[in-house]
Amino acid sequence: MYHQTGEARLRRQQTKEAIALAMQGRWQEAVAANKAIINVFPKDVNAYNRLGKALTELGQYEEAKIAYSKALEISPKNSIARKNLRRLSLLKEVQPARGGDPHKAAPHLFIEEMGKAGIASLNQPASKEALAKLAAGDSVHLRVSGQSVIVENDHGDYLGEVEPRIGMRLAKLITGGNRYTAAITSLADHEVKIIIKEIFQHPGQAGRPSFPAKVLEDFRPYVRDSILKYDLEDEEAFEEMDDASEWEEEAEEEAEAERLPEGISLLPEDGDEDIDTANILE
């Protein structure tokens, strides 16, 4: 069977543009881009989820709830929409919630010299209401307090304490002159993990590793599964976009389409209507 391909290609292109805007933190434009997709494809669950994310970043929580609710209406089992609605129930409307331009950590800081980066859990985390304002990739700050390391947001608000097995070591190294950068890597219920990278080693600390061997072993999986994606809830979307085989199949289909009569192409296989099958950002 054959059918017109114009709409499918338009949808794919608009989806790529919407994702790119989100990754750049251009949330107002991301809102417009996803609304444009919805106008043409009113059943696009992923577009509603991306719209909800963009509205959340802008502090427009009530509108974000509407977007996620629409996604659930279309797909009742959509876990991303459900998770975000739970999160939004803890937040109050503000304009904007996170300054409109949240401070995100640059992923390359954590890719280079991976031996100097590690993952740490936060003990005694802040309230759910405080944590609900955070997202994967947000920069955080480390402050030494005795033998502990306290984690704070850009406003100096308490977020938690670095787990002792790492915190005690870092407290000594920071006091000794080392410097570190850090960012949120995962948020699940009341559990928070951050990624920490050594950016300067004081000469007096030469030869002293910042992280225990076990922390370094655990680091690699987190690089791909969290901080390098612009938000955890978008992991499935980006993994699918990064799937080279899918792009190769698309290229083959397009090449075959060029050999068919003008305006006609092969009908896609079941379940292959769109490249973006998960939403952008939990």
Coordinates of N, CA and C in Angstrom, one line a residue, residues 15-204:
T15 N 9.2 17.8 15.1 CA 9.6 17.2 16.3 C 11.1 17.4 16.6
K16 N 11.9 17.3 15.6 CA 13.3 17.5 15.8 C 13.6 19.0 16.2
E17 N 12.9 19.9 15.6 CA 13.0 21.3 16.0 C 12.6 21.6 17.4
A18 N 11.5 21.0 17.8 CA 11.0 21.2 19.2 C 12.0 20.6 20.2
I19 N 12.5 19.4 19.9 CA 13.5 18.9 20.8 C 14.8 19.7 20.9
A20 N 15.2 20.2 19.8 CA 16.4 21.1 19.8 C 16.2 22.3 20.6
L21 N 15.0 22.9 20.5 CA 14.7 24.1 21.3 C 14.7 23.8 22.8
A22 N 14.2 22.7 23.2 CA 14.2 22.3 24.6 C 15.6 22.1 25.1
M23 N 16.4 21.4 24.3 CA 17.8 21.2 24.7 C 18.6 22.4 24.9
Q24 N 18.2 23.5 24.2 CA 18.9 24.8 24.3 C 18.3 25.7 25.3
G25 N 17.2 25.2 26.0 CA 16.6 25.9 27.1 C 15.7 27.1 26.5
R26 N 15.3 27.0 25.3 CA 14.5 28.1 24.7 C 13.1 27.7 24.8
W27 N 12.6 27.9 26.1 CA 11.3 27.3 26.4 C 10.1 28.0 25.8
Q28 N 10.1 29.3 25.7 CA 9.0 30.0 25.0 C 8.9 29.5 23.6
E29 N 10.0 29.4 22.9 CA 9.9 28.9 21.5 C 9.5 27.5 21.5
A30 N 9.9 26.7 22.5 CA 9.5 25.3 22.5 C 8.0 25.2 22.7
V31 N 7.4 26.0 23.5 CA 6.0 26.0 23.7 C 5.3 26.3 22.3
A32 N 5.8 27.3 21.6 CA 5.2 27.6 20.3 C 5.3 26.4 19.3
A33 N 6.5 25.8 19.3 CA 6.8 24.7 18.4 C 5.9 23.5 18.7
N34 N 5.7 23.2 19.9 CA 4.9 22.0 20.2 C 3.4 22.3 20.0
K35 N 3.0 23.5 20.3 CA 1.6 23.9 20.0 C 1.4 23.8 18.5
A36 N 2.4 24.2 17.7 CA 2.2 24.1 16.2 C 2.1 22.6 15.8
I37 N 2.8 21.7 16.4 CA 2.7 20.3 16.1 C 1.3 19.8 16.5
I38 N 0.8 20.2 17.7 CA -0.5 19.8 18.1 C -1.6 20.3 17.2
N39 N -1.5 21.5 16.7 CA -2.5 22.0 15.8 C -2.7 21.1 14.6
V40 N -1.6 20.5 14.1 CA -1.7 19.6 12.9 C -1.9 18.2 13.3
F41 N -1.3 17.8 14.5 CA -1.4 16.4 14.9 C -2.0 16.4 16.3
P42 N -3.3 16.6 16.5 CA -3.9 16.7 17.8 C -3.8 15.5 18.7
K43 N -3.4 14.4 18.2 CA -3.3 13.1 19.0 C -1.8 12.8 19.4
D44 N -0.9 13.8 19.2 CA 0.5 13.5 19.4 C 0.8 13.6 20.9
V45 N 0.9 12.5 21.6 CA 1.1 12.4 23.0 C 2.4 13.1 23.4
N46 N 3.5 12.8 22.6 CA 4.8 13.3 22.9 C 4.8 14.8 22.8
A47 N 4.1 15.4 21.9 CA 4.1 16.9 21.8 C 3.4 17.5 23.0
Y48 N 2.4 16.8 23.5 CA 1.8 17.3 24.7 C 2.7 17.2 25.9
N49 N 3.5 16.1 26.0 CA 4.4 16.0 27.1 C 5.5 17.0 27.0
R50 N 6.0 17.3 25.8 CA 7.1 18.3 25.6 C 6.5 19.7 26.0
L51 N 5.3 19.9 25.6 CA 4.6 21.2 25.9 C 4.5 21.3 27.4
G52 N 4.1 20.3 28.1 CA 4.0 20.3 29.5 C 5.4 20.6 30.2
K53 N 6.4 20.1 29.6 CA 7.8 20.3 30.2 C 8.2 21.8 30.0
A54 N 7.9 22.3 28.8 CA 8.3 23.7 28.5 C 7.5 24.7 29.4
L55 N 6.2 24.4 29.6 CA 5.4 25.3 30.4 C 5.9 25.2 31.9
T56 N 6.3 24.0 32.3 CA 6.8 23.8 33.7 C 8.0 24.7 33.9
E57 N 8.9 24.6 32.9 CA 10.2 25.4 33.0 C 9.9 26.9 33.1
L58 N 8.8 27.3 32.5 CA 8.4 28.8 32.5 C 7.6 29.1 33.7
G59 N 7.3 28.1 34.6 CA 6.5 28.4 35.8 C 5.0 28.4 35.6
Q60 N 4.6 28.0 34.4 CA 3.2 28.1 34.1 C 2.6 26.7 34.4
Y61 N 2.5 26.4 35.7 CA 2.2 25.1 36.1 C 0.7 24.6 35.8
E62 N -0.2 25.5 35.9 CA -1.6 25.1 35.6 C -1.7 24.7 34.1
E63 N -1.1 25.5 33.2 CA -1.1 25.2 31.8 C -0.4 23.9 31.5
A64 N 0.7 23.7 32.3 CA 1.5 22.4 32.1 C 0.6 21.2 32.5
K65 N -0.2 21.4 33.6 CA -1.1 20.3 34.0 C -2.1 19.9 33.0
I66 N -2.6 21.0 32.3 CA -3.5 20.7 31.2 C -2.9 19.9 30.1
A67 N -1.6 20.3 29.7 CA -0.9 19.6 28.7 C -0.7 18.1 29.0
Y68 N -0.2 17.9 30.3 CA 0.0 16.5 30.7 C -1.3 15.7 30.8
S69 N -2.3 16.4 31.3 CA -3.6 15.7 31.4 C -4.1 15.3 30.0
K70 N -3.9 16.2 29.0 CA -4.3 15.8 27.6 C -3.5 14.6 27.1
A71 N -2.2 14.5 27.5 CA -1.4 13.4 27.1 C -2.0 12.1 27.7
L72 N -2.5 12.2 29.0 CA -3.1 11.0 29.6 C -4.4 10.7 29.0
E73 N -5.1 11.7 28.6 CA -6.4 11.4 28.0 C -6.2 10.6 26.7
I74 N -5.2 10.9 25.9 CA -4.9 10.2 24.7 C -4.3 8.9 25.0
S75 N -3.4 8.8 26.0 CA -2.6 7.6 26.3 C -2.7 7.4 27.8
P76 N -3.7 6.8 28.4 CA -3.9 6.6 29.8 C -2.8 6.0 30.6
K77 N -1.9 5.2 29.9 CA -0.8 4.5 30.6 C 0.5 5.3 30.5
N78 N 0.5 6.5 30.0 CA 1.7 7.3 29.8 C 2.3 7.6 31.1
S79 N 3.4 7.0 31.4 CA 4.1 7.1 32.7 C 4.7 8.5 32.9
I80 N 5.2 9.1 31.8 CA 5.8 10.4 31.9 C 4.8 11.5 32.3
A81 N 3.7 11.5 31.7 CA 2.6 12.4 32.0 C 2.2 12.2 33.5
R82 N 2.0 11.0 33.9 CA 1.6 10.7 35.3 C 2.6 11.2 36.3
K83 N 3.9 11.0 36.0 CA 4.9 11.4 36.9 C 5.0 12.9 37.1
N84 N 4.8 13.6 35.9 CA 4.9 15.0 36.0 C 3.7 15.7 36.6
L85 N 2.5 15.0 36.5 CA 1.3 15.6 37.2 C 1.5 15.4 38.7
R86 N 2.1 14.3 39.1 CA 2.4 14.2 40.6 C 3.3 15.3 41.0
R87 N 4.3 15.5 40.2 CA 5.3 16.5 40.6 C 4.7 17.9 40.6
L88 N 3.9 18.2 39.7 CA 3.2 19.5 39.6 C 2.3 19.8 40.7
S89 N 1.7 18.7 41.3 CA 0.8 18.8 42.4 C 1.5 19.4 43.6
L90 N 2.8 19.4 43.7 CA 3.6 19.9 44.8 C 4.0 21.3 44.6
L91 N 3.8 21.8 43.4 CA 4.3 23.2 43.1 C 3.2 24.2 43.0
K92 N 3.6 25.4 43.4 CA 2.7 26.6 43.3 C 3.0 27.4 42.1
E93 N 2.0 28.0 41.5 CA 2.2 28.8 40.3 C 3.1 30.0 40.6
V94 N 4.2 30.2 39.8 CA 5.0 31.4 39.9 C 5.4 31.8 38.6
Q95 N 5.8 33.1 38.4 CA 6.2 33.6 37.1 C 7.6 34.3 37.1
P96 N 8.6 33.6 36.6 CA 8.6 32.2 36.3 C 9.1 31.4 37.4
A97 N 8.9 30.1 37.4 CA 9.3 29.3 38.5 C 10.8 29.2 38.8
R98 N 11.6 29.1 37.7 CA 13.0 28.9 37.9 C 13.8 30.0 37.1
G99 N 13.2 31.2 37.1 CA 14.0 32.3 36.5 C 13.8 32.3 35.0
G100 N 13.1 31.4 34.4 CA 12.9 31.4 33.0 C 14.1 30.8 32.2
D101 N 15.2 30.8 32.8 CA 16.5 30.4 32.2 C 17.3 29.6 33.2
P102 N 16.8 28.4 33.6 CA 17.5 27.7 34.6 C 19.0 27.4 34.3
H103 N 19.8 27.4 35.3 CA 21.2 27.2 35.1 C 21.5 25.8 35.0
K104 N 21.8 25.3 33.8 CA 22.1 23.9 33.5 C 23.6 23.7 33.4
A105 N 24.1 22.6 33.9 CA 25.5 22.3 33.8 C 25.8 21.8 32.4
A106 N 27.0 22.2 31.9 CA 27.4 21.8 30.6 C 27.9 20.4 30.6
P107 N 27.2 19.5 29.8 CA 27.6 18.1 29.8 C 29.0 17.8 29.6
H108 N 29.8 18.6 28.8 CA 31.2 18.2 28.6 C 32.0 18.3 29.8
L109 N 31.5 19.0 30.9 CA 32.3 19.1 32.1 C 32.4 17.7 32.7
F110 N 31.4 16.8 32.5 CA 31.4 15.5 33.1 C 31.8 14.4 32.2
I111 N 32.1 14.7 30.9 CA 32.6 13.7 30.0 C 34.1 13.7 30.0
E112 N 34.7 14.8 30.0 CA 36.1 14.9 30.0 C 36.7 14.4 31.3
E113 N 37.8 13.6 31.2 CA 38.5 13.1 32.4 C 37.5 12.5 33.4
M114 N 36.9 11.4 32.9 CA 35.8 10.8 33.7 C 36.4 10.3 35.0
G115 N 37.6 10.0 35.1 CA 38.2 9.5 36.3 C 38.1 10.5 37.5
K116 N 37.8 11.7 37.1 CA 37.7 12.8 38.2 C 36.3 13.2 38.4
A117 N 35.3 12.3 38.0 CA 33.9 12.6 38.3 C 33.3 11.4 38.9
G118 N 32.2 11.6 39.7 CA 31.5 10.5 40.4 C 30.1 10.9 40.7
I119 N 29.3 9.9 41.1 CA 27.9 10.0 41.4 C 27.8 9.9 42.9
A120 N 27.0 10.8 43.5 CA 26.7 10.7 45.0 C 25.2 10.9 45.3
S121 N 24.8 10.1 46.3 CA 23.4 10.3 46.7 C 23.4 11.4 47.8
L122 N 22.2 12.0 48.0 CA 22.1 13.0 49.0 C 21.4 12.5 50.2
N123 N 22.0 12.6 51.4 CA 21.3 12.2 52.6 C 20.5 13.4 53.1
Q124 N 19.5 13.1 53.9 CA 18.6 14.1 54.5 C 18.2 15.2 53.5
P125 N 17.6 14.7 52.4 CA 17.2 15.6 51.3 C 16.1 16.6 51.7
A126 N 16.0 17.7 51.0 CA 15.0 18.7 51.3 C 13.6 18.2 51.1
S127 N 12.6 19.0 51.4 CA 11.2 18.6 51.3 C 10.9 18.2 49.8
K128 N 9.8 17.5 49.6 CA 9.4 17.1 48.3 C 9.0 18.4 47.5
E129 N 8.5 19.4 48.2 CA 8.1 20.6 47.5 C 9.3 21.3 47.0
A130 N 10.4 21.3 47.8 CA 11.7 22.0 47.3 C 12.3 21.2 46.2
L131 N 12.3 19.9 46.3 CA 12.9 19.0 45.2 C 12.1 19.1 43.9
A132 N 10.8 19.3 44.0 CA 9.9 19.3 42.9 C 10.3 20.5 41.9
K133 N 11.1 21.5 42.4 CA 11.5 22.6 41.6 C 12.7 22.3 40.7
L134 N 13.3 21.1 41.0 CA 14.6 20.7 40.4 C 14.3 19.8 39.2
A135 N 15.3 19.8 38.3 CA 15.3 18.9 37.1 C 16.7 18.4 36.9
A136 N 16.8 17.2 36.2 CA 18.1 16.7 35.9 C 18.9 17.7 35.1
G137 N 20.2 17.9 35.4 CA 21.0 18.9 34.7 C 21.1 20.2 35.4
D138 N 20.3 20.5 36.4 CA 20.4 21.7 37.1 C 21.7 21.8 37.9
S139 N 22.4 22.9 37.8 CA 23.7 23.0 38.6 C 23.3 23.2 40.1
V140 N 24.2 22.7 40.9 CA 24.1 22.8 42.3 C 25.4 23.2 42.9
H141 N 25.5 23.7 44.1 CA 26.7 24.2 44.7 C 27.1 23.4 46.0
L142 N 28.3 23.2 46.2 CA 28.8 22.4 47.3 C 29.4 23.3 48.4
R143 N 29.0 23.1 49.6 CA 29.6 23.9 50.7 C 30.0 23.0 51.9
V144 N 31.2 23.2 52.3 CA 31.8 22.4 53.4 C 31.2 22.8 54.7
S145 N 30.7 21.9 55.5 CA 30.2 22.2 56.9 C 30.8 21.1 57.8
G146 N 31.9 21.5 58.5 CA 32.6 20.5 59.3 C 33.2 19.4 58.5
Q147 N 32.8 18.1 58.7 CA 33.3 17.0 57.9 C 32.3 16.6 56.8
S148 N 31.3 17.4 56.6 CA 30.2 17.1 55.7 C 30.3 18.1 54.5
V149 N 29.6 17.8 53.4 CA 29.4 18.7 52.3 C 27.9 18.9 52.0
I150 N 27.5 20.1 52.1 CA 26.1 20.5 52.0 C 25.9 20.9 50.5
V151 N 24.8 20.5 49.9 CA 24.4 20.8 48.6 C 23.3 21.8 48.6
E152 N 23.5 22.9 47.8 CA 22.5 24.0 47.7 C 22.2 24.4 46.3
N153 N 21.1 25.0 46.1 CA 20.7 25.5 44.7 C 21.4 26.9 44.5
D154 N 21.0 27.5 43.4 CA 21.6 28.8 43.0 C 21.3 29.9 44.0
H155 N 20.2 29.7 44.7 CA 19.7 30.7 45.7 C 20.3 30.4 47.1
G156 N 21.1 29.4 47.2 CA 21.6 29.1 48.5 C 20.7 28.3 49.4
D157 N 19.6 27.7 48.8 CA 18.7 26.9 49.6 C 19.2 25.5 49.7
Y158 N 19.0 24.9 50.9 CA 19.4 23.6 51.2 C 18.7 22.5 50.4
L159 N 19.5 21.6 49.8 CA 18.9 20.5 49.0 C 19.2 19.1 49.7
G160 N 20.4 19.0 50.4 CA 20.7 17.8 51.0 C 22.2 17.8 51.3
E161 N 22.6 16.6 51.8 CA 24.0 16.4 52.2 C 24.6 15.3 51.5
V162 N 25.8 15.5 50.9 CA 26.5 14.4 50.2 C 26.7 13.2 51.1
E163 N 26.4 12.0 50.6 CA 26.6 10.8 51.5 C 28.0 10.8 52.1
P164 N 28.1 10.3 53.3 CA 29.4 10.4 54.1 C 30.6 9.7 53.4
R165 N 30.4 8.6 52.7 CA 31.5 7.9 52.1 C 32.2 8.8 51.1
I166 N 31.5 9.7 50.5 CA 32.1 10.6 49.5 C 32.3 12.0 50.2
G167 N 31.3 12.4 50.9 CA 31.3 13.8 51.5 C 32.5 14.0 52.4
M168 N 32.9 13.1 53.3 CA 34.0 13.3 54.2 C 35.3 13.5 53.4
R169 N 35.5 12.7 52.4 CA 36.7 12.8 51.5 C 36.7 14.2 50.8
L170 N 35.5 14.6 50.2 CA 35.5 15.8 49.5 C 35.6 17.0 50.4
A171 N 35.1 16.9 51.6 CA 35.2 18.0 52.6 C 36.7 18.3 52.9
K172 N 37.5 17.3 53.0 CA 38.9 17.5 53.3 C 39.6 18.1 52.0
L173 N 39.3 17.5 50.9 CA 39.9 18.0 49.6 C 39.5 19.5 49.3
I174 N 38.2 19.8 49.5 CA 37.8 21.2 49.3 C 38.5 22.1 50.2
T175 N 38.6 21.7 51.5 CA 39.3 22.6 52.5 C 40.8 22.7 52.1
G176 N 41.3 21.7 51.4 CA 42.7 21.7 51.0 C 42.9 22.4 49.7
G177 N 41.9 23.0 49.1 CA 42.1 23.8 47.9 C 41.5 23.3 46.6
N178 N 41.0 22.0 46.6 CA 40.4 21.5 45.4 C 39.1 22.3 45.1
R179 N 38.7 22.3 43.8 CA 37.4 22.9 43.5 C 36.6 21.9 42.6
Y180 N 35.3 21.9 42.8 CA 34.4 21.0 42.1 C 33.2 21.7 41.5
T181 N 32.6 21.1 40.5 CA 31.3 21.5 39.9 C 30.4 20.4 40.1
A182 N 29.1 20.6 40.2 CA 28.1 19.6 40.4 C 26.8 19.9 39.8
A183 N 26.0 18.8 39.6 CA 24.6 19.0 39.0 C 23.8 17.8 39.3
I184 N 22.4 18.1 39.3 CA 21.5 17.0 39.6 C 21.5 16.0 38.4
T185 N 21.5 14.7 38.8 CA 21.5 13.7 37.7 C 20.3 12.8 37.8
S186 N 19.6 12.7 38.9 CA 18.4 12.0 39.0 C 17.5 12.4 40.2
L187 N 16.2 12.3 40.0 CA 15.3 12.6 41.1 C 14.2 11.6 41.0
A188 N 14.0 10.8 42.1 CA 13.0 9.8 42.1 C 12.4 9.8 43.5
D189 N 11.1 10.2 43.6 CA 10.4 10.3 44.9 C 11.2 11.2 45.8
H190 N 11.8 10.6 46.9 CA 12.5 11.5 47.8 C 14.0 11.2 47.7
E191 N 14.5 10.6 46.6 CA 15.9 10.2 46.4 C 16.5 11.1 45.4
V192 N 17.6 11.7 45.7 CA 18.3 12.6 44.8 C 19.8 12.1 44.6
K193 N 20.2 12.1 43.4 CA 21.6 11.9 43.1 C 22.2 13.0 42.3
I194 N 23.5 13.3 42.6 CA 24.2 14.4 41.9 C 25.5 13.8 41.3
I195 N 25.9 14.5 40.3 CA 27.2 14.2 39.6 C 28.2 15.3 40.0
I196 N 29.4 14.9 40.4 CA 30.4 15.8 40.9 C 31.6 15.7 40.1
K197 N 32.2 16.8 39.6 CA 33.4 16.7 38.8 C 34.5 17.6 39.4
E198 N 35.7 17.1 39.6 CA 36.8 17.9 40.0 C 37.3 18.7 38.9
I199 N 37.3 20.1 39.1 CA 37.8 21.0 38.1 C 39.1 21.6 38.4
F200 N 39.6 21.5 39.6 CA 40.9 22.0 40.0 C 41.4 21.2 41.1
Q201 N 42.7 20.7 41.0 CA 43.3 20.0 42.0 C 44.5 20.8 42.6
H202 N 44.4 21.1 43.8 CA 45.5 21.9 44.4 C 46.8 21.1 44.4
P203 N 47.9 21.8 44.2 CA 49.2 21.1 44.1 C 49.4 20.2 45.4
G204 N 48.9 20.7 46.5 CA 49.1 20.0 47.8 C 48.3 18.7 47.8

